[in-house]
Tab-separated table of C-alpha atoms in Angstrom:
chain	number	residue	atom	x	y	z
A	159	UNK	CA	0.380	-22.132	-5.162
A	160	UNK	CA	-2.534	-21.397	-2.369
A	161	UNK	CA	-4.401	-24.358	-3.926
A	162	UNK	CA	-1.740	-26.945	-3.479
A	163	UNK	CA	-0.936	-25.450	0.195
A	164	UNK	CA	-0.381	-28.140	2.585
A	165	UNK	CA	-1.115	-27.340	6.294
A	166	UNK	CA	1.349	-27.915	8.664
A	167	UNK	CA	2.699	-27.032	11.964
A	168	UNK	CA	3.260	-24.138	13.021
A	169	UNK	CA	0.466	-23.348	10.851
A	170	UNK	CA	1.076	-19.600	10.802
A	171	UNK	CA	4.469	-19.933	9.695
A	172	UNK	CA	3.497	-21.860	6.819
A	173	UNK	CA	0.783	-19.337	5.645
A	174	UNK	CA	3.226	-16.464	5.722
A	175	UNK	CA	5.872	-18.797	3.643
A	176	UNK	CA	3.038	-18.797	1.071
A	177	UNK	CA	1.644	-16.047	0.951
A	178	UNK	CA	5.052	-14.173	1.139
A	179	UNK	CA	6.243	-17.029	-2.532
A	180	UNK	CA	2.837	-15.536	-3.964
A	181	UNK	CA	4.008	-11.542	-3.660
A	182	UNK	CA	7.571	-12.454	-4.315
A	183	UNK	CA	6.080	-14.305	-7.738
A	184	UNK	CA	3.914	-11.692	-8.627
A	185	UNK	CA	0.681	-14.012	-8.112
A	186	UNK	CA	-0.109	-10.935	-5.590
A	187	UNK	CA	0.434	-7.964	-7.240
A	188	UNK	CA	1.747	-4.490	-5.464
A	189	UNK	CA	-1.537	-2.148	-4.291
A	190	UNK	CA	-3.721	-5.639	-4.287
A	191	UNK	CA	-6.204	-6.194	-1.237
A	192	UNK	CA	-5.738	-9.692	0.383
A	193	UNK	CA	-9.158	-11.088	1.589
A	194	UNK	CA	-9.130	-13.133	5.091
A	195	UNK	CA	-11.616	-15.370	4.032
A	196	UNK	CA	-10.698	-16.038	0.736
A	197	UNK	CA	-7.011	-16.596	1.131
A	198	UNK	CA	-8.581	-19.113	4.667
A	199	UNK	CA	-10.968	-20.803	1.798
A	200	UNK	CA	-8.449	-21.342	-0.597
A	201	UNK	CA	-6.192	-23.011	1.747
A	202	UNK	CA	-9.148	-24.863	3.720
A	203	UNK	CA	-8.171	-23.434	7.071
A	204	UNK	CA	-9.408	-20.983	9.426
A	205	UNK	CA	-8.836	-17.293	9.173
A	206	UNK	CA	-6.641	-17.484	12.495
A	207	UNK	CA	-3.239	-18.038	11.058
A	208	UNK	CA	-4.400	-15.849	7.871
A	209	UNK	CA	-4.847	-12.943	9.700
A	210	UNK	CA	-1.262	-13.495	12.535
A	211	UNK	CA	0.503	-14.197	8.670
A	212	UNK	CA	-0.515	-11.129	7.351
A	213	UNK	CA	0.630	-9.332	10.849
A	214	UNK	CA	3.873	-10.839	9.758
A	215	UNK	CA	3.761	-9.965	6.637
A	216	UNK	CA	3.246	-6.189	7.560
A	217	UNK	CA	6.190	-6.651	9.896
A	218	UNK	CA	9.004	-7.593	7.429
A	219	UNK	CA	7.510	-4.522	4.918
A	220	UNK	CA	5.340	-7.012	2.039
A	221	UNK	CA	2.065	-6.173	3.646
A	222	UNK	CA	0.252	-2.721	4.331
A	223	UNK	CA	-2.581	-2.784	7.238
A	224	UNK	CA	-4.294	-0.294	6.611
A	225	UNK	CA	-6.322	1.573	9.669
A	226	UNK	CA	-9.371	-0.123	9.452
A	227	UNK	CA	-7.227	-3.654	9.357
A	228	UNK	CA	-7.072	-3.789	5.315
A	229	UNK	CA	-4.070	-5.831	4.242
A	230	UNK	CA	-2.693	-4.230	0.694
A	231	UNK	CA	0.417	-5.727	-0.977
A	232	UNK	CA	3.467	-2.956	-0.709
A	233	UNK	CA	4.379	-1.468	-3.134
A	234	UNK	CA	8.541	-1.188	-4.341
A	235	UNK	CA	9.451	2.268	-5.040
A	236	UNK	CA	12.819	3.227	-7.055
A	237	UNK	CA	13.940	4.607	-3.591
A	238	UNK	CA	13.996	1.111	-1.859
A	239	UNK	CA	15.085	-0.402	-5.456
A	240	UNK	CA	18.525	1.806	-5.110
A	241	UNK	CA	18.938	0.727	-1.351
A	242	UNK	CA	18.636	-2.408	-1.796
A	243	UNK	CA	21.131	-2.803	-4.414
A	244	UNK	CA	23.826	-0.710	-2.408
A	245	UNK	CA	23.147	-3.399	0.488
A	246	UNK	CA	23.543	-6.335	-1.384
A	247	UNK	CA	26.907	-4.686	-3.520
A	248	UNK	CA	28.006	-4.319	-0.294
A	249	UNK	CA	27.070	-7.528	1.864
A	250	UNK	CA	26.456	-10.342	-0.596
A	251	UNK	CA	30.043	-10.534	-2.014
A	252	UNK	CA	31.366	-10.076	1.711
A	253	UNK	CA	28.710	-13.249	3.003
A	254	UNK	CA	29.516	-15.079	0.052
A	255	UNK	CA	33.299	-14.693	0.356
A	256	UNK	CA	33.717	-15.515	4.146
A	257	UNK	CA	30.962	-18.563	3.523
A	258	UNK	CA	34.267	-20.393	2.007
A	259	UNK	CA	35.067	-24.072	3.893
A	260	UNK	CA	31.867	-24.015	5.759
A	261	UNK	CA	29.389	-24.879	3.310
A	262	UNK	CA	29.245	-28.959	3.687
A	263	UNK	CA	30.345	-30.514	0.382
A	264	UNK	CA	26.719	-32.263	0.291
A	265	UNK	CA	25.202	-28.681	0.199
A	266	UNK	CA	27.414	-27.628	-2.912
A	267	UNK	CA	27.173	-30.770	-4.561
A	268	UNK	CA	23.432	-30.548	-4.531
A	269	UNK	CA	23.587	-27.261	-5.765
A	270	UNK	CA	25.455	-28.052	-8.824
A	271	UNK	CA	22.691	-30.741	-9.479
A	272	UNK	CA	20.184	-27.693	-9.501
A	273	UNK	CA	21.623	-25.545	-11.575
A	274	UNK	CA	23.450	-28.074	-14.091
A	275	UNK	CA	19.510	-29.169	-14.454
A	276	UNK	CA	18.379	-25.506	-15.148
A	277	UNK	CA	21.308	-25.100	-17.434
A	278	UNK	CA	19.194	-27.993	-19.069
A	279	UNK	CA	15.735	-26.883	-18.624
A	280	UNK	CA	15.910	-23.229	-19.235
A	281	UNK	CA	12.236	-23.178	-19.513
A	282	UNK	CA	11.402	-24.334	-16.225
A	283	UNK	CA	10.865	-21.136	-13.964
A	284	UNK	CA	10.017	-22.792	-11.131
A	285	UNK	CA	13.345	-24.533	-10.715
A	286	UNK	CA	15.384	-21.858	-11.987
A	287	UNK	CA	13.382	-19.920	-9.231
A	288	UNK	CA	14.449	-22.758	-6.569
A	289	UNK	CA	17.461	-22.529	-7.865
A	290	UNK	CA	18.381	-18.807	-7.558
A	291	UNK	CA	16.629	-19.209	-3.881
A	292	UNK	CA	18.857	-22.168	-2.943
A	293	UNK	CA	22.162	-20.167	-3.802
A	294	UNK	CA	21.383	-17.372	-1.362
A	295	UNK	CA	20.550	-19.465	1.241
A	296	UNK	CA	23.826	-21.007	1.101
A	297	UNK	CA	25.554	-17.837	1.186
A	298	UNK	CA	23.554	-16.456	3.970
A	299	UNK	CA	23.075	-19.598	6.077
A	300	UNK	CA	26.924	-20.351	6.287
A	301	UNK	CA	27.992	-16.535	6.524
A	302	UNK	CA	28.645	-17.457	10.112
A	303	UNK	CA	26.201	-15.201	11.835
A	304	UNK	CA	22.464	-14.780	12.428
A	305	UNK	CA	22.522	-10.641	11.979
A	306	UNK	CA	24.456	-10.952	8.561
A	307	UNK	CA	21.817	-14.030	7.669
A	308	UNK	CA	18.482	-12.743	8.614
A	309	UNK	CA	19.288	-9.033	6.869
A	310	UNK	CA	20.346	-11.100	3.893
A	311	UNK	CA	17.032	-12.696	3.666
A	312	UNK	CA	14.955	-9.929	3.970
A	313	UNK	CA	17.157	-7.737	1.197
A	314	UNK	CA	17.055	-10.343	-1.271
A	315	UNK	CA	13.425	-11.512	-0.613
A	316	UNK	CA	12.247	-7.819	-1.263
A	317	UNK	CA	14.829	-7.544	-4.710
A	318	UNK	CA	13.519	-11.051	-6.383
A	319	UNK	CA	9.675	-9.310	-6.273
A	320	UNK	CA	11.716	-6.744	-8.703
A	321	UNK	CA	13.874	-8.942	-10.658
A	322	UNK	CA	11.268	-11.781	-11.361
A	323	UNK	CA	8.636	-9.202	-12.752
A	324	UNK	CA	11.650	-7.659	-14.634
A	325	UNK	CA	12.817	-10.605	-16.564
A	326	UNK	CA	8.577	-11.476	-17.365
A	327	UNK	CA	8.618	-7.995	-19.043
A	328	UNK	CA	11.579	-8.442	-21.195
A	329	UNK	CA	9.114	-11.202	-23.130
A	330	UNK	CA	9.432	-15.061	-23.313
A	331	UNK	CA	11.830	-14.636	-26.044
A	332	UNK	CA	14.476	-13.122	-23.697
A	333	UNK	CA	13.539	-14.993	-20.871
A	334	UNK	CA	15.685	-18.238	-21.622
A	335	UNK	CA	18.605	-16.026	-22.185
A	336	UNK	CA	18.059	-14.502	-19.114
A	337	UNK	CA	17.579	-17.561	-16.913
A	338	UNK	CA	20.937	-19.133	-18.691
A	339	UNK	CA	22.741	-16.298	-18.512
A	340	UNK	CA	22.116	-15.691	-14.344
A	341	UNK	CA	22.790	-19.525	-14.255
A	342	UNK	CA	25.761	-19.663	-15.713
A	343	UNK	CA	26.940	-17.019	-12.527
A	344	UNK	CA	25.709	-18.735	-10.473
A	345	UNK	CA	27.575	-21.758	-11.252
A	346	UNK	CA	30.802	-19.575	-11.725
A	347	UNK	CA	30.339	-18.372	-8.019
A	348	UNK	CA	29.215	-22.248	-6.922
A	349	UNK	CA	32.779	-23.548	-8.533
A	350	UNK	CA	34.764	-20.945	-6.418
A	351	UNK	CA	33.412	-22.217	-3.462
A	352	UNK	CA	34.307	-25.978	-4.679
A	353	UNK	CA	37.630	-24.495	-4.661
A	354	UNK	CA	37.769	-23.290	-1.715
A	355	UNK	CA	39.104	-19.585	-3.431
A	356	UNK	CA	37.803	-16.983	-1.260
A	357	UNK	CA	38.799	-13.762	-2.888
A	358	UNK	CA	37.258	-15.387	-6.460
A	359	UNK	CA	34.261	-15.993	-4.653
A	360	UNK	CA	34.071	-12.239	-3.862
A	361	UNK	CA	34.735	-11.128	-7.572
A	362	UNK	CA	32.193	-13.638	-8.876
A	363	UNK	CA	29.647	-12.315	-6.380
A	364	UNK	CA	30.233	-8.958	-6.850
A	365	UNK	CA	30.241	-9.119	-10.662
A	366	UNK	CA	27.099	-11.394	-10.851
A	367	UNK	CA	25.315	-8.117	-8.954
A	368	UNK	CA	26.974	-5.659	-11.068
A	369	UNK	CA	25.655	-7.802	-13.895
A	370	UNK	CA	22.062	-7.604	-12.655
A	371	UNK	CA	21.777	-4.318	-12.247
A	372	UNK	CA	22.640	-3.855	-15.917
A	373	UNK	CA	20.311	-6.396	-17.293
A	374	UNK	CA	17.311	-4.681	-15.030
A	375	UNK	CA	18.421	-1.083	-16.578
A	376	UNK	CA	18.591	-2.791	-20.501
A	377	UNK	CA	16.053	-1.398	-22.797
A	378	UNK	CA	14.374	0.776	-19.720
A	379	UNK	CA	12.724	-2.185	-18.796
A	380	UNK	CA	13.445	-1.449	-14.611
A	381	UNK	CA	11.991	1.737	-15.096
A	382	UNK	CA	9.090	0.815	-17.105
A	383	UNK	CA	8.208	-1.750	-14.469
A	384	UNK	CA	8.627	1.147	-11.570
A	385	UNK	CA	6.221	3.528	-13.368
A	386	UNK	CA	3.933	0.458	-13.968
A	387	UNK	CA	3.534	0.126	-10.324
A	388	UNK	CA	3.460	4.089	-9.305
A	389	UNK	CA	0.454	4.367	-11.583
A	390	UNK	CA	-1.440	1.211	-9.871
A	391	UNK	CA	-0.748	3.179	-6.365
A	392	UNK	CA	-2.460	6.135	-7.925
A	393	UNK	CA	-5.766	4.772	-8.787
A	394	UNK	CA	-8.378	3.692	-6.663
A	395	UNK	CA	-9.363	0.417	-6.532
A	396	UNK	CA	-12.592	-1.309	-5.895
A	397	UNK	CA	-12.553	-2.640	-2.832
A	398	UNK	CA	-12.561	-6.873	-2.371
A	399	UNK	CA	-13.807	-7.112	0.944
A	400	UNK	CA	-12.120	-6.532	4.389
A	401	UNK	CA	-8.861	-8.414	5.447
């Protein structure tokens, strides 16, 4: 993704929007030391905008500066794993639910054209990815109020650097299942809208959650991936260079 980034304006914004994709993805991984230079090289730009994105970043709790100005991917701790998932039991279903009649018909129609083409494509990631993304940003933009919206984001942008490194360790032979399966609720909570049901939108919401948390606890998998990144917080890396 940093080689095909496209400068733009305001340039800042844009670096933080893709450098923020890359720790969400996993292309950054949690304890990792971002270089200034490197990341400015790779995207052919000065190390300006780098270095006010990664200020950002620190801000909304994916980057660590360190004292001596060291950026380190944050790490997700089972702590912040159980908060999150009590926030967005308790305001996802509620923003998706009073969301009903203002969503433009455009906006839902499009997102049936999404995820009927995942439903299709269950091996593409990156729209399924797009996909899950666009949802959210339905229910959050049309919630009816910037508070509700902008703790939205930030809830589920921290939970998909969990769930997308989840469903990579359950194995590519699960990972079509899973990507059909979260689809499929996704569609179920799309078609309440299209009907205009509000209280069916709730359930589906709420039950689409419920059923995430049990697919991230299946087989220990959740935990596996929390102790995975507990023991890359205890060792000490080699530094890359200063941010």
């Amino acid at each position: 993704m940093l080689d095909q980034f496209d400068p733009g304006s305001p340039l800042k914004d844009r670096v933080y929007e893709t450098l923020k994709s890359e720790i969400i993805m996993g292309g950054f991984k949690a304890g990792q030391q971002l270089n200034i230079v490197d990341l400015a090289t790779r995207m052919g730009i000065s190390g300006a905008p780098v270095r006010e994105a990664l200020s950002m970043l620190h801000q909304n709790g994916f980057v660590v500066l360190t004292p001596r100005k060291k950026a380190i991917v944050a790490e997700v701790s089972a702590a912040d794993y159980g908060i999150m998932m009590e926030l967005r039991q308790m305001l996802e279903p509620y923003a998706a639910k009073i969301s009903v009649g203002r969503i433009p018909a455009e906006q839902l129609a499009a997102m049936r054209v999404q995820l009927e083409y995942v439903l299709r494509h269950p091996d593409d990631m990156r729209a399924y990815i797009e996909s899950d993304m666009s949802l959210h940003r339905l229910m959050s933009a049309y919630c009816g109020s910037h508070i509700l919206c902008d703790l939205l984001k930030t809830i589920k942008e921290h939970s998909l650097r969990i769930r997308y490194c989840v469903e990579e360790m359950a194995g590519e032979s699960k990972k079509a299942g899973f990507v059909v399966t979260v689809t499929g609720e996704h569609l179920d909570i799309l078609e309440a809208w299209e009907r205009g049901d509000a209280d069916d939108v709730y359930e589906k919401a709420a039950l689409h959650l419920k059923n995430y948390i049990r697919r991230s606890n299946t087989g220990g998998i959740l935990e596996q991936f929390l102790q995975n990144r507990q023991a890359l917080a205890g060792k000490d890396e080699t530094p890359t260079g200063d941010a």
